[in-house]
Coordinates of C-alpha atoms in Angstrom, one line a residue:
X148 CA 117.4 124.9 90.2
X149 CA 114.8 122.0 90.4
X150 CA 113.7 119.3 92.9
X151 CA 116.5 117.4 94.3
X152 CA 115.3 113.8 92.1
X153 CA 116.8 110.9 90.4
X154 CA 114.7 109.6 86.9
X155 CA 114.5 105.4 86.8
X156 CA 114.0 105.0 83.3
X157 CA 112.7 101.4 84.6
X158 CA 110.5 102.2 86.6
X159 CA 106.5 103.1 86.0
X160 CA 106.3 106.6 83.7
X161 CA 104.3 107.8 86.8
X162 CA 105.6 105.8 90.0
X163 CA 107.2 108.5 92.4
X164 CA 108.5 108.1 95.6
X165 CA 109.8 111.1 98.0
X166 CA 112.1 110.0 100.8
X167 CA 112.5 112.2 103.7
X168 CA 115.4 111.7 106.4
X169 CA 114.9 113.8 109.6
X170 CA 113.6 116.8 108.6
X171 CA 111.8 118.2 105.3
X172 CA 114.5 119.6 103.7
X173 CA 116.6 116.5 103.7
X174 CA 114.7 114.7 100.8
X175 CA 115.3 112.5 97.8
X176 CA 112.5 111.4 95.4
X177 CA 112.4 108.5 93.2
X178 CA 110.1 108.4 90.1
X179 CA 109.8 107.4 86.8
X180 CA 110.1 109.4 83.5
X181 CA 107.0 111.1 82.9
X182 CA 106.8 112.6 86.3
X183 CA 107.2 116.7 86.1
X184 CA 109.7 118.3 87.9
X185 CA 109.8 122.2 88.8
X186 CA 112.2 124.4 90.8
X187 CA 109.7 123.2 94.3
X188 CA 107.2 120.3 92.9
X189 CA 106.5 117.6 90.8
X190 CA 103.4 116.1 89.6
X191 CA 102.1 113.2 87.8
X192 CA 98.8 113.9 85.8
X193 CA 97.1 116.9 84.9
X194 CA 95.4 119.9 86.4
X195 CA 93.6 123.3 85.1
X196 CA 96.5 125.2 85.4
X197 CA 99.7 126.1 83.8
X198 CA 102.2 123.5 83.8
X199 CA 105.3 126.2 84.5
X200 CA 103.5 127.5 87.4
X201 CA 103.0 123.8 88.8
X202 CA 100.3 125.5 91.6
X203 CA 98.6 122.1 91.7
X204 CA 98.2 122.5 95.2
X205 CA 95.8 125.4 94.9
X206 CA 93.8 123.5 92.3
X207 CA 89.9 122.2 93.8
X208 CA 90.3 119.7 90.3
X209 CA 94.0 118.1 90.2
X210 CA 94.0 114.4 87.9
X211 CA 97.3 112.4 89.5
X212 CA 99.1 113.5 92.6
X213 CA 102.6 115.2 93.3
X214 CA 104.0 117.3 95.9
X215 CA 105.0 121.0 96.5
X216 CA 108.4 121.7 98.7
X217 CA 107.6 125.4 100.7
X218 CA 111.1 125.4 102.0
X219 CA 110.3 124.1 105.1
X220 CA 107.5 121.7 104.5
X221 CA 105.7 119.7 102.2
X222 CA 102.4 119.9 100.7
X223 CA 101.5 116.9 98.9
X224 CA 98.7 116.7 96.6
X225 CA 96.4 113.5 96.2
X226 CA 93.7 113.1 93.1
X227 CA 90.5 114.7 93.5
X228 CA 89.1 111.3 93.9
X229 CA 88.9 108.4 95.3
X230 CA 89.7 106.4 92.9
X231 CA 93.6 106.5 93.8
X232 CA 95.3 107.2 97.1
X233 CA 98.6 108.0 98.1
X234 CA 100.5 106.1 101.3
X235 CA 103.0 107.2 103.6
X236 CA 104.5 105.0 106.3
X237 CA 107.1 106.4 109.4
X238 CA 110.4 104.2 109.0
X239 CA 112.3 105.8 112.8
X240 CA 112.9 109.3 111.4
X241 CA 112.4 108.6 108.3
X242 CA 109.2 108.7 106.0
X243 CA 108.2 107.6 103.1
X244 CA 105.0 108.7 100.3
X245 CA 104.6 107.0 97.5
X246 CA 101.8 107.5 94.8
X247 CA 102.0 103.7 94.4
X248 CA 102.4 100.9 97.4
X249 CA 104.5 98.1 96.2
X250 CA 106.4 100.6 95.3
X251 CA 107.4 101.4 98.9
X252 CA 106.9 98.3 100.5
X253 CA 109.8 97.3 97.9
X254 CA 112.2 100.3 98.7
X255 CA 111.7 99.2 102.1
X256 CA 112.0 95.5 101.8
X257 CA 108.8 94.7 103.3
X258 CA 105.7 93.2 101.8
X259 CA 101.8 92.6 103.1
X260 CA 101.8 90.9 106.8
X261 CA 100.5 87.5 105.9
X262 CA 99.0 86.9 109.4
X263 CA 96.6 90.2 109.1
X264 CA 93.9 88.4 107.5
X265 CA 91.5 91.8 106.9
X266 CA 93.3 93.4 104.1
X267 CA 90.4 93.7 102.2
X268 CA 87.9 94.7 104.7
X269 CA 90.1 97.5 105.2
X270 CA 91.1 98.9 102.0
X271 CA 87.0 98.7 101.1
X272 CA 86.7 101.5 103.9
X273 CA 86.7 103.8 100.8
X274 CA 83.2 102.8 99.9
X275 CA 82.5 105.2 102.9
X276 CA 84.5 107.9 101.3
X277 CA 86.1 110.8 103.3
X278 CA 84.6 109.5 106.3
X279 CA 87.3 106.8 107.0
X280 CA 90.4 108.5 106.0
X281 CA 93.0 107.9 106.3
X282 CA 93.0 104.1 106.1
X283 CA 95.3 102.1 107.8
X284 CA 96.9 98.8 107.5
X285 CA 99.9 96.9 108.8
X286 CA 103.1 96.0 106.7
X287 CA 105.4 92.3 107.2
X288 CA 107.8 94.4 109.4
X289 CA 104.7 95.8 111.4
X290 CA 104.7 99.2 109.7
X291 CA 101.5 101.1 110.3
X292 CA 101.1 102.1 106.4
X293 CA 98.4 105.3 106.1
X294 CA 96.2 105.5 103.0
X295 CA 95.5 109.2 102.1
X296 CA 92.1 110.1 99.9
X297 CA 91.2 113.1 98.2
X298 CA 92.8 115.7 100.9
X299 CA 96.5 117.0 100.7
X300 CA 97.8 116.9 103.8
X301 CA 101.4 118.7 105.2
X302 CA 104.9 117.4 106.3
X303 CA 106.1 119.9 108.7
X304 CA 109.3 119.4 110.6
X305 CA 108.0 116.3 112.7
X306 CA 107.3 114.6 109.8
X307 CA 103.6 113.9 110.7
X308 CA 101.4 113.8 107.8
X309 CA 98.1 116.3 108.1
X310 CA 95.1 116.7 106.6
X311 CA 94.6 119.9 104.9
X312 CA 91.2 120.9 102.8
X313 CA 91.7 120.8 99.2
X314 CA 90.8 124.2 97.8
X315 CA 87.0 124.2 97.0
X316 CA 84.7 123.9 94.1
X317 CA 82.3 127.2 93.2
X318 CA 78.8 126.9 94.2
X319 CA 76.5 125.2 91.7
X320 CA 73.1 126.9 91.8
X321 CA 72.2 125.5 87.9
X322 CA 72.7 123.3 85.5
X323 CA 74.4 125.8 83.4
X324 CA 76.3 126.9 86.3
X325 CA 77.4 122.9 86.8
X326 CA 78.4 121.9 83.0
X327 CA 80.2 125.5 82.8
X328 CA 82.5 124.2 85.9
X329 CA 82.9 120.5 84.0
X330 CA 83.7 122.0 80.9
X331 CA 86.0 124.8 81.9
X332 CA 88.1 122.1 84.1
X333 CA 88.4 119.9 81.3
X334 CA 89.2 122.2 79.1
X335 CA 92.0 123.4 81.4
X336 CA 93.3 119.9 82.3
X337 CA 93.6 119.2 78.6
X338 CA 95.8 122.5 77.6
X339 CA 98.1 121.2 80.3
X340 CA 98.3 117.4 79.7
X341 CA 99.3 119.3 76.4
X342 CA 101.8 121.6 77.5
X343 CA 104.9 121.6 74.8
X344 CA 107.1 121.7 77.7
X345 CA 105.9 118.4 78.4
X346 CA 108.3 115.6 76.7
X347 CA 105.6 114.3 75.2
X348 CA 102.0 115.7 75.2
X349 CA 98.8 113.8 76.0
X350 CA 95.4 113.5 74.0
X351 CA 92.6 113.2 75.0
X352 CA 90.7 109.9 74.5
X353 CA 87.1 109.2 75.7
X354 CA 85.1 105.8 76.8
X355 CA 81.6 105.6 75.5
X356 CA 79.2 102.8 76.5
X357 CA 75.2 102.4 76.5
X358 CA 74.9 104.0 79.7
X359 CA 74.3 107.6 81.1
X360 CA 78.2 108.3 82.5
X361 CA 80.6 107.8 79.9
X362 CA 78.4 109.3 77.1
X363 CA 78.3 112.4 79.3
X364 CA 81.9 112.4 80.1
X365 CA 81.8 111.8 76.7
X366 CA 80.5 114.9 75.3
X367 CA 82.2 117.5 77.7
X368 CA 85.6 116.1 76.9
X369 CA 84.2 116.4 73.0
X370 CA 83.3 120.3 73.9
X371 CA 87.3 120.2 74.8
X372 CA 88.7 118.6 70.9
X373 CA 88.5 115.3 72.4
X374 CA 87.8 113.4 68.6
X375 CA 88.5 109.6 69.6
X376 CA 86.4 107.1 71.8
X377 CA 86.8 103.4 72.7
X378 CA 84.4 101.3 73.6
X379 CA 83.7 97.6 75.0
X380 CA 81.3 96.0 72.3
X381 CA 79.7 93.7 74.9
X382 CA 79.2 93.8 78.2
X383 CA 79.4 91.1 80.9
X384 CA 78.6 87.5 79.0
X385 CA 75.9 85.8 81.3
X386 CA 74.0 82.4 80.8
X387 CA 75.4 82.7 77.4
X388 CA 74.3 86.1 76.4
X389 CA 76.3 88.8 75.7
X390 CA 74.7 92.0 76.1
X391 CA 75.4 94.3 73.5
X392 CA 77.1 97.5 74.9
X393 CA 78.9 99.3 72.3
X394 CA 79.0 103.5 72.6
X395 CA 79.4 103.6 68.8
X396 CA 76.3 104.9 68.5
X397 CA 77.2 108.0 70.7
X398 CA 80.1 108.7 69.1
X399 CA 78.8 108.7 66.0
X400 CA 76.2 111.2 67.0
X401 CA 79.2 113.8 68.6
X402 CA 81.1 113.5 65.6
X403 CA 83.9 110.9 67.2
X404 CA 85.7 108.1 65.6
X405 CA 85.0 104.8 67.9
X406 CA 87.1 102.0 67.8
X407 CA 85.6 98.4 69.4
X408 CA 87.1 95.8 71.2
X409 CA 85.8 93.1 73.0
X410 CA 86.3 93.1 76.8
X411 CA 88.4 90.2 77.4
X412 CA 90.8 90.6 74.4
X413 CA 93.9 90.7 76.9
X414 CA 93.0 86.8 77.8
X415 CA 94.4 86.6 74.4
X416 CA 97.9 88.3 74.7
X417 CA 100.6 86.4 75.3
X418 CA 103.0 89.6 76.1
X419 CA 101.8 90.2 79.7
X420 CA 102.6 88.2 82.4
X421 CA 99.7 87.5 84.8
X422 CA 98.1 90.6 84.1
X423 CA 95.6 90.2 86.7
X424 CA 98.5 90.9 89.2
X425 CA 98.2 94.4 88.7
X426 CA 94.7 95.2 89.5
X427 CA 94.4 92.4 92.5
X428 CA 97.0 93.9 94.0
X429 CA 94.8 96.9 95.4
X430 CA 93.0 94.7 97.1
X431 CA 89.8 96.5 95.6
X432 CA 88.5 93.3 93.8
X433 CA 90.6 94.3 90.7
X434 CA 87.5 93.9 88.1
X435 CA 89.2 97.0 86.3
X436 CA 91.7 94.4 84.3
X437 CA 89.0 94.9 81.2
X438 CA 91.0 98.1 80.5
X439 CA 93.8 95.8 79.3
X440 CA 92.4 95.1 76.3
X441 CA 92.6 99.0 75.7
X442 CA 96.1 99.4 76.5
X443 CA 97.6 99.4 72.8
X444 CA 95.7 103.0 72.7
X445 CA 96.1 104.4 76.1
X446 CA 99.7 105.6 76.0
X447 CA 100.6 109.3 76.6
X448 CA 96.5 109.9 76.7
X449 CA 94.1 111.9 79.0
X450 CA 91.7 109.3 79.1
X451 CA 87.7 110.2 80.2
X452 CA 85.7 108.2 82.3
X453 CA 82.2 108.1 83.9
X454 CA 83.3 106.4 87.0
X455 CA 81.2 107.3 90.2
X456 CA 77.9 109.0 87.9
X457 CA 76.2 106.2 89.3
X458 CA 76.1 108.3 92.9
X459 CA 76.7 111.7 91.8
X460 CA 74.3 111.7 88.6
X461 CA 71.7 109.6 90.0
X462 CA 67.9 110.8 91.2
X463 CA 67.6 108.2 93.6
X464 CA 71.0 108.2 95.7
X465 CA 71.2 110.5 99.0
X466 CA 73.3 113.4 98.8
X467 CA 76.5 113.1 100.8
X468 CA 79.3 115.3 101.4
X469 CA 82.4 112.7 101.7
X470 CA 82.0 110.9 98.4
X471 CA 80.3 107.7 99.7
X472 CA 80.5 105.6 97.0
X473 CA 78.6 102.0 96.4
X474 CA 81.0 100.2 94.8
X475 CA 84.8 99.7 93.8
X476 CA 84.6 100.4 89.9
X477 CA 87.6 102.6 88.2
X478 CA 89.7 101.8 91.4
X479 CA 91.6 99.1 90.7
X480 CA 93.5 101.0 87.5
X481 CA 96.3 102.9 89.7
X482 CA 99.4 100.4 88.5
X483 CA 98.2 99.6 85.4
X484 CA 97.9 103.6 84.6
X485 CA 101.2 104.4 86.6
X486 CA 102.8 101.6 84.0
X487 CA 101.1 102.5 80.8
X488 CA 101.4 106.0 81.2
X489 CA 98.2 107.7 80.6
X490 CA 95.8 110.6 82.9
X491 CA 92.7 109.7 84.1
X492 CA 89.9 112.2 84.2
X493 CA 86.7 110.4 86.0
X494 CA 84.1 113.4 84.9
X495 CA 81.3 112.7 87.1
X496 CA 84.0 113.4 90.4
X497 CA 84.2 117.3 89.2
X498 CA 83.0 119.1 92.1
X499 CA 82.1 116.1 93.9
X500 CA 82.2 117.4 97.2
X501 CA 79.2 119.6 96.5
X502 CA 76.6 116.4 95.8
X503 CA 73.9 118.2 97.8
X504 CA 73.9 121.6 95.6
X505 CA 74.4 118.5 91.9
X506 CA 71.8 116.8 93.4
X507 CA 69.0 119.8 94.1
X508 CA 70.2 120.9 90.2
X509 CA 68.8 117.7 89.1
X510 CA 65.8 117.6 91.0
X511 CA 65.2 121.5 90.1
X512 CA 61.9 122.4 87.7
X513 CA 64.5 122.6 84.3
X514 CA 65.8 119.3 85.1
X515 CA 62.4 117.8 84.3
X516 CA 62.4 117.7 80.4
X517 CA 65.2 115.1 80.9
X518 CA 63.6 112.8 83.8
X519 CA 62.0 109.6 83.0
X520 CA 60.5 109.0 86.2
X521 CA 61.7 105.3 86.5
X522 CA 64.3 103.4 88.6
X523 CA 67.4 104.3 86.2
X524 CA 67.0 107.9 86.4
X525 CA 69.8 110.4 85.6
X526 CA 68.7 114.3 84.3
X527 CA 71.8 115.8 84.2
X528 CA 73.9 113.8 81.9
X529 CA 71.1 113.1 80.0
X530 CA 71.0 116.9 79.5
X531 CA 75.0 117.0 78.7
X532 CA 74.3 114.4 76.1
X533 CA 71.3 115.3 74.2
X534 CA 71.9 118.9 74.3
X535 CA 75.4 117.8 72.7
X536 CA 73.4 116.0 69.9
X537 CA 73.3 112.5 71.6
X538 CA 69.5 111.0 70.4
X539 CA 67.7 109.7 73.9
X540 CA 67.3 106.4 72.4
X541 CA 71.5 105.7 72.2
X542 CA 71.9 105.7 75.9
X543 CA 70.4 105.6 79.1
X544 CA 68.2 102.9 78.6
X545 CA 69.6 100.2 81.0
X546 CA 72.3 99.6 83.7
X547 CA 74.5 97.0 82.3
X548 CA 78.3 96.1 83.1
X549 CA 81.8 95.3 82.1
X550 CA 84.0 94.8 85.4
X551 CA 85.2 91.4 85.8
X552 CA 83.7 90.0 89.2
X553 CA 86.3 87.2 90.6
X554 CA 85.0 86.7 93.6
X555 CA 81.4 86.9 94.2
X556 CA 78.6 84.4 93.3
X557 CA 78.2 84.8 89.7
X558 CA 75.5 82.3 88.1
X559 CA 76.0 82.2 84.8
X560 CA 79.2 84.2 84.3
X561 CA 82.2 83.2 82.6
X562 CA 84.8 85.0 83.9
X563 CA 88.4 83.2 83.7
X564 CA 92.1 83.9 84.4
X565 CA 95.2 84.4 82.0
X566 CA 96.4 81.2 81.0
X567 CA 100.2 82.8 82.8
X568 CA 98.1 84.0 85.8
X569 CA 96.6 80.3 86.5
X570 CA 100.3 79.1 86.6
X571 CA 101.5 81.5 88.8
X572 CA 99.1 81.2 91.5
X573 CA 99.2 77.2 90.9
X574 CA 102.8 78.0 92.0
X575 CA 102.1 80.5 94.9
X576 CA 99.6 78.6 96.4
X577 CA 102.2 75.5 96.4
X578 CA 104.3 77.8 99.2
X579 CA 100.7 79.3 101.0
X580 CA 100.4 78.5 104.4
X581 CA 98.1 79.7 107.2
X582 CA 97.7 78.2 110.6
X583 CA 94.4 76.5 111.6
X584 CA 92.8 79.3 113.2
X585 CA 93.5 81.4 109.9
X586 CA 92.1 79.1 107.8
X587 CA 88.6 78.3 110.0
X588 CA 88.2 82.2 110.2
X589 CA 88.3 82.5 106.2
X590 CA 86.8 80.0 105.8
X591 CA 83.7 81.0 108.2
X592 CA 83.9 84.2 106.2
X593 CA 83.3 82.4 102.5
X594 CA 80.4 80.8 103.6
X595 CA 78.4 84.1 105.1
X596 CA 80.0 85.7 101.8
X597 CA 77.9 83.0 100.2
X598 CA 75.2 83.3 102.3
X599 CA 74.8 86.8 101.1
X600 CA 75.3 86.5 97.7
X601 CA 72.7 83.5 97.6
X602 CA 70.5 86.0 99.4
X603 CA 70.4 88.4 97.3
X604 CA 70.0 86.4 94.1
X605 CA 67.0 84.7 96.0
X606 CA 65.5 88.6 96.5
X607 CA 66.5 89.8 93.4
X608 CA 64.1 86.7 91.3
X609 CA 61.6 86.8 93.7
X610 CA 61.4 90.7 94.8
X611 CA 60.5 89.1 98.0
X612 CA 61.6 92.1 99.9
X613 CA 59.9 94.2 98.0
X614 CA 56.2 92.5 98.1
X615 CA 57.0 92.9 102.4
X616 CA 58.5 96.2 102.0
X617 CA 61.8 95.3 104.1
X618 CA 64.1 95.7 101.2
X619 CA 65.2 99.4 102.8
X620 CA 65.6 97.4 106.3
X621 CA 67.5 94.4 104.3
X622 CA 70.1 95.8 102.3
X623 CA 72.0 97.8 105.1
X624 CA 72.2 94.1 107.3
X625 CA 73.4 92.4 103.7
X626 CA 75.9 95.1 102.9
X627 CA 77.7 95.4 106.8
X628 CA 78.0 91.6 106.3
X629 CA 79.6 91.7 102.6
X630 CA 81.9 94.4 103.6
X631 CA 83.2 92.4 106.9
X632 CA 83.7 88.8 104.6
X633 CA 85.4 90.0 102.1
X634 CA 88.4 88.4 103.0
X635 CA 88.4 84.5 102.2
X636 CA 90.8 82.2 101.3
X637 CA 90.8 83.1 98.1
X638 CA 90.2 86.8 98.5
X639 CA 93.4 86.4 100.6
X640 CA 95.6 84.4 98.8
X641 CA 95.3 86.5 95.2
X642 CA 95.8 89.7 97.3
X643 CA 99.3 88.3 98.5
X644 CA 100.5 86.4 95.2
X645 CA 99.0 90.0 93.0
X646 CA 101.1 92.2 95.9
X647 CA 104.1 89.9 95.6
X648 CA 104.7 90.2 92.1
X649 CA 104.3 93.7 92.1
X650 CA 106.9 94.1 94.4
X651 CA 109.0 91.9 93.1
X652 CA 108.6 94.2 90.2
X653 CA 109.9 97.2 91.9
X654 CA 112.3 96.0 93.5
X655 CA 114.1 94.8 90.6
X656 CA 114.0 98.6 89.7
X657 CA 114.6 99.9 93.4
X658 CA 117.6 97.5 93.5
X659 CA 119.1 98.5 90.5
X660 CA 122.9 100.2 90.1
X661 CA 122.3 103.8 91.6
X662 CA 122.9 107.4 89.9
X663 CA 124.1 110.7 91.1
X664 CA 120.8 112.7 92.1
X665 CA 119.5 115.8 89.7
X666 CA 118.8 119.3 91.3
X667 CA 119.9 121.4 94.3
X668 CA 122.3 120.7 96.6
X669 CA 121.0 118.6 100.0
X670 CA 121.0 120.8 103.3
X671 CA 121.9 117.9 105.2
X672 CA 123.0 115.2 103.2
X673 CA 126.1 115.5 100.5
X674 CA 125.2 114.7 96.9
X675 CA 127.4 111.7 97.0
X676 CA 126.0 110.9 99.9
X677 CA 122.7 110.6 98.6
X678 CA 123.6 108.5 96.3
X679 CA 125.0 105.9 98.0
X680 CA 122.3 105.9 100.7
X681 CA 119.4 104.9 98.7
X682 CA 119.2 101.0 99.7
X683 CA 116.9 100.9 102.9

């Protein structure tokens, strides 16, 4: 017996959907092929466990999400991090979760609200990690759509989604105590992304820059057979310079074949349609899109990552306990990752809930070998690296960047569009309309978003703040007022035309000729039934 499902061989490898109709037993789920489906779960990604026993819902480290059905109830399993939610919205009895949200704004017809004008405002709430959850936003038919981080949370019999504590992580009282925990989660994540039950196995596949993260992430996935690494060349180009970036250097030093390609190699491709569209569309400024220009090697692999070291690894960031991050890197990938089909394992959020104990093993007397006592300052995976045969002068040396920023003030950046995504929003913008009030208020928001930005480019040449010693006082008045005009006119407008074409996407799918359901038997709904019930 397995989950009651039906496979869309359309649809994203790892898109899933679970309907549920009155009570928990009467469910269907949707999902594409490379979802896995037990006798009571299913899961997309990977987790340190064994695949057959899909416990994923005891894990502290799980990579994707899925859901566990107790008879009676529902567990369901976000990532353990923030770098992908899941969403749930109440349709009368019914409800729906979804590990992707055009995805169930398209099974229910419904799309962004275009007169709610602070979509981005509150989707950035994750910068304050656990603290905010669950977000909330409003749908076109005035939905109340929940955004759920990091915790599982249960569906009992009245169908109200609640928060549950993911298992937790071991105490870390050392380094060695630490990289044991990252290595041995790895380790198990990778036996099960490679699990010949699978129908196809994942490898792993590591990114590798100049920095301190991904080199570090880097080496702990080599200690698990990891053997390939890709890596930008360049970072972002600025007043005509292009900074080298390349992790060749690193991966020639663990032993790792690297293969280098320029950042914005996908402007070039002329077989993806406005491929912007599906990083705006988390309304998380979308400057992941880079990773495009990787995708030709990303199929069917475990990739590693160093997102969010630059708050967990670093000497000079405050410990917190609910993931506070500082900005939106790695969390624009979700659709693009759904559609390719690959796992994401972002090292540095391995244990992430314990930042206080990671940040007191970095500050301990052992860590001090590895300190450099300046402003870019990260011990521990300068440790992983050199230890793992990295030289100090191949990374670490300075902060440097590859997102693609479209929205901010960027002097002397050339960022640009797809040639198909500047005719598609030509188009969409022909058919945009927002009343006069709409527009003044956006518009009021661009220029205090420009405000800010010219601020702190005038701070950042002069160190004015620093010479008077308010930069501390500064930064917190700068930041409130970035996060509360994010949403512009043309903030606003990509959000809606990137969210529209996703839909539009799914919906093709969602709308497509329906199948007879795999599994057991409904309790409350005939098979047949089920399968003519699907359209919302």
């Amino acid at each position: 017996m397995t989950l009651r499902h039906r496979v869309r061989p359309h649809l994203p490898p790892l898109a899933w959907l679970l309907e549920i109709d009155g009570t928990p037993q009467n469910y269907r789920l949707h999902c594409g092929p490379s979802v896995v489906i037990g006798a009571s779960g299913f899961f997309e990604g990977a987790w340190p466990g064994e695949l057959a026993a899909m416990d994923f819902a005891s894990a502290a480290e799980v990579f994707g999400s899925g859901a566990t059905f107790t008879g009676d109830a529902w567990i369901v399993v976000p990532p353990s991090h923030t770098l992908e939610p899941l969403f749930s919205v109440r349709d009368g009895t019914r409800l729906l979760v979804s590990n992707a949200l055009p995805f169930l704004l398209a099974h229910r017809d419904d799309g962004l609200d275009p007169g709610f004008l602070a979509y981005h405002s509150r989707l950035y709430q994750v910068l304050k990690g656990l603290a905010a959850a669950p977000i909330r936003i409003p749908s076109r038919k005035g939905a109340e759509i929940a955004v759920h981080y990091y915790h599982n949370f249960h569906i009992g019999p009245d169908l109200t989604p609640t928060a549950i504590a993911k298992p937790a992580a071991p105490a870390f009282d050392s380094f060695e105590s630490y990289r044991d925990y990252l290595r041995s989660t790895v380790d198990g994540a990778l036996r099960n992304a490679a699990d010949p039950a699978r129908a196809r196995p994942y490898r792993p596949l590591a990114t590798a820059s100049q920095g301190y993260d991904s080199p570090a992430a880097c080496a702990i996935a080599r200690e698990a057979g990891c053997t390939e690494v890709i890596t930008h060349g360049f970072a972002r180009r600025a007043f005509g310079v292009r900074d080298p970036d390349s992790g060749e250097a690193v991966a020639a030093a663990l032993g790792m074949k690297a293969t280098v390609i320029d950042r914005d190699a996908y402007l070039q491709r002329e077989n993806v349609e406005a491929p912007e569209a599906e990083f705006l569309c988390h309304g998380l400024e979308g400057g992941d899109v880079h990773f495009l220009s990787f995708e030709a090697l990303l199929p069917h692999r475990v990739l590693f990552s160093g997102f969010h070291g630059d708050t967990v690894w670093d000497l000079h960031k405050p410990a917190n306990a609910v993931i506070d991050r500082g900005d939106t890197s790695g969390a624009s990938m979700g659709e693009f990752r759904r559609r390719v089909d690959f796992f994401h394992i972002p090292v540095p959020f391995i244990g992430v809930l314990r930042h206080a104990e990671i940040l007191a093993v970095a500050e301990s007397a052992p860590m001090r070998p590895f300190a450099l006592g300046n402003g870019y300052d990260r011990p521990i995976p300068r440790r992983i690296a050199e230890q793992a045969g990295v030289p100090r002068q191949a990374f670490g040396v300075a902060k440097k960047a590859v997102t693609v920023l479209f929205f901010d003030l960027n002097i002397g950046l050339d960022e640009r569009l797809a040639r198909s995504t500047r005719a598609a929003l030509r188009t969409f913008a022909a058919g945009w309309r927002l009343r006069p009030a709409q527009r003044l208020r956006l518009a009021v928001n661009a220029l205090v978003a420009r405000g800010v930005d010219l601020t702190r480019l005038a701070l950042k040449k002069t160190r004015l703040g620093i010479r008077l010693g308010i930069e501390k006082h500064l930064e917190p008045v700068l930041s409130s007022l970035d996060l509360a005009t994010l949403d512009t006119p043309a903030t606003v407008m990509m959000l809606h035309w990137a969210m529209s074409t996703i839909v539009t996407r799914y919906a093709a799918v969602d709308q497509a000729p329906e199948h007879e359901f795999v599994g057991a038997e409904p309790s409350a709904m005939t098979t047949l039934e089920a399968a003519e019930s699907l359209a919302v």
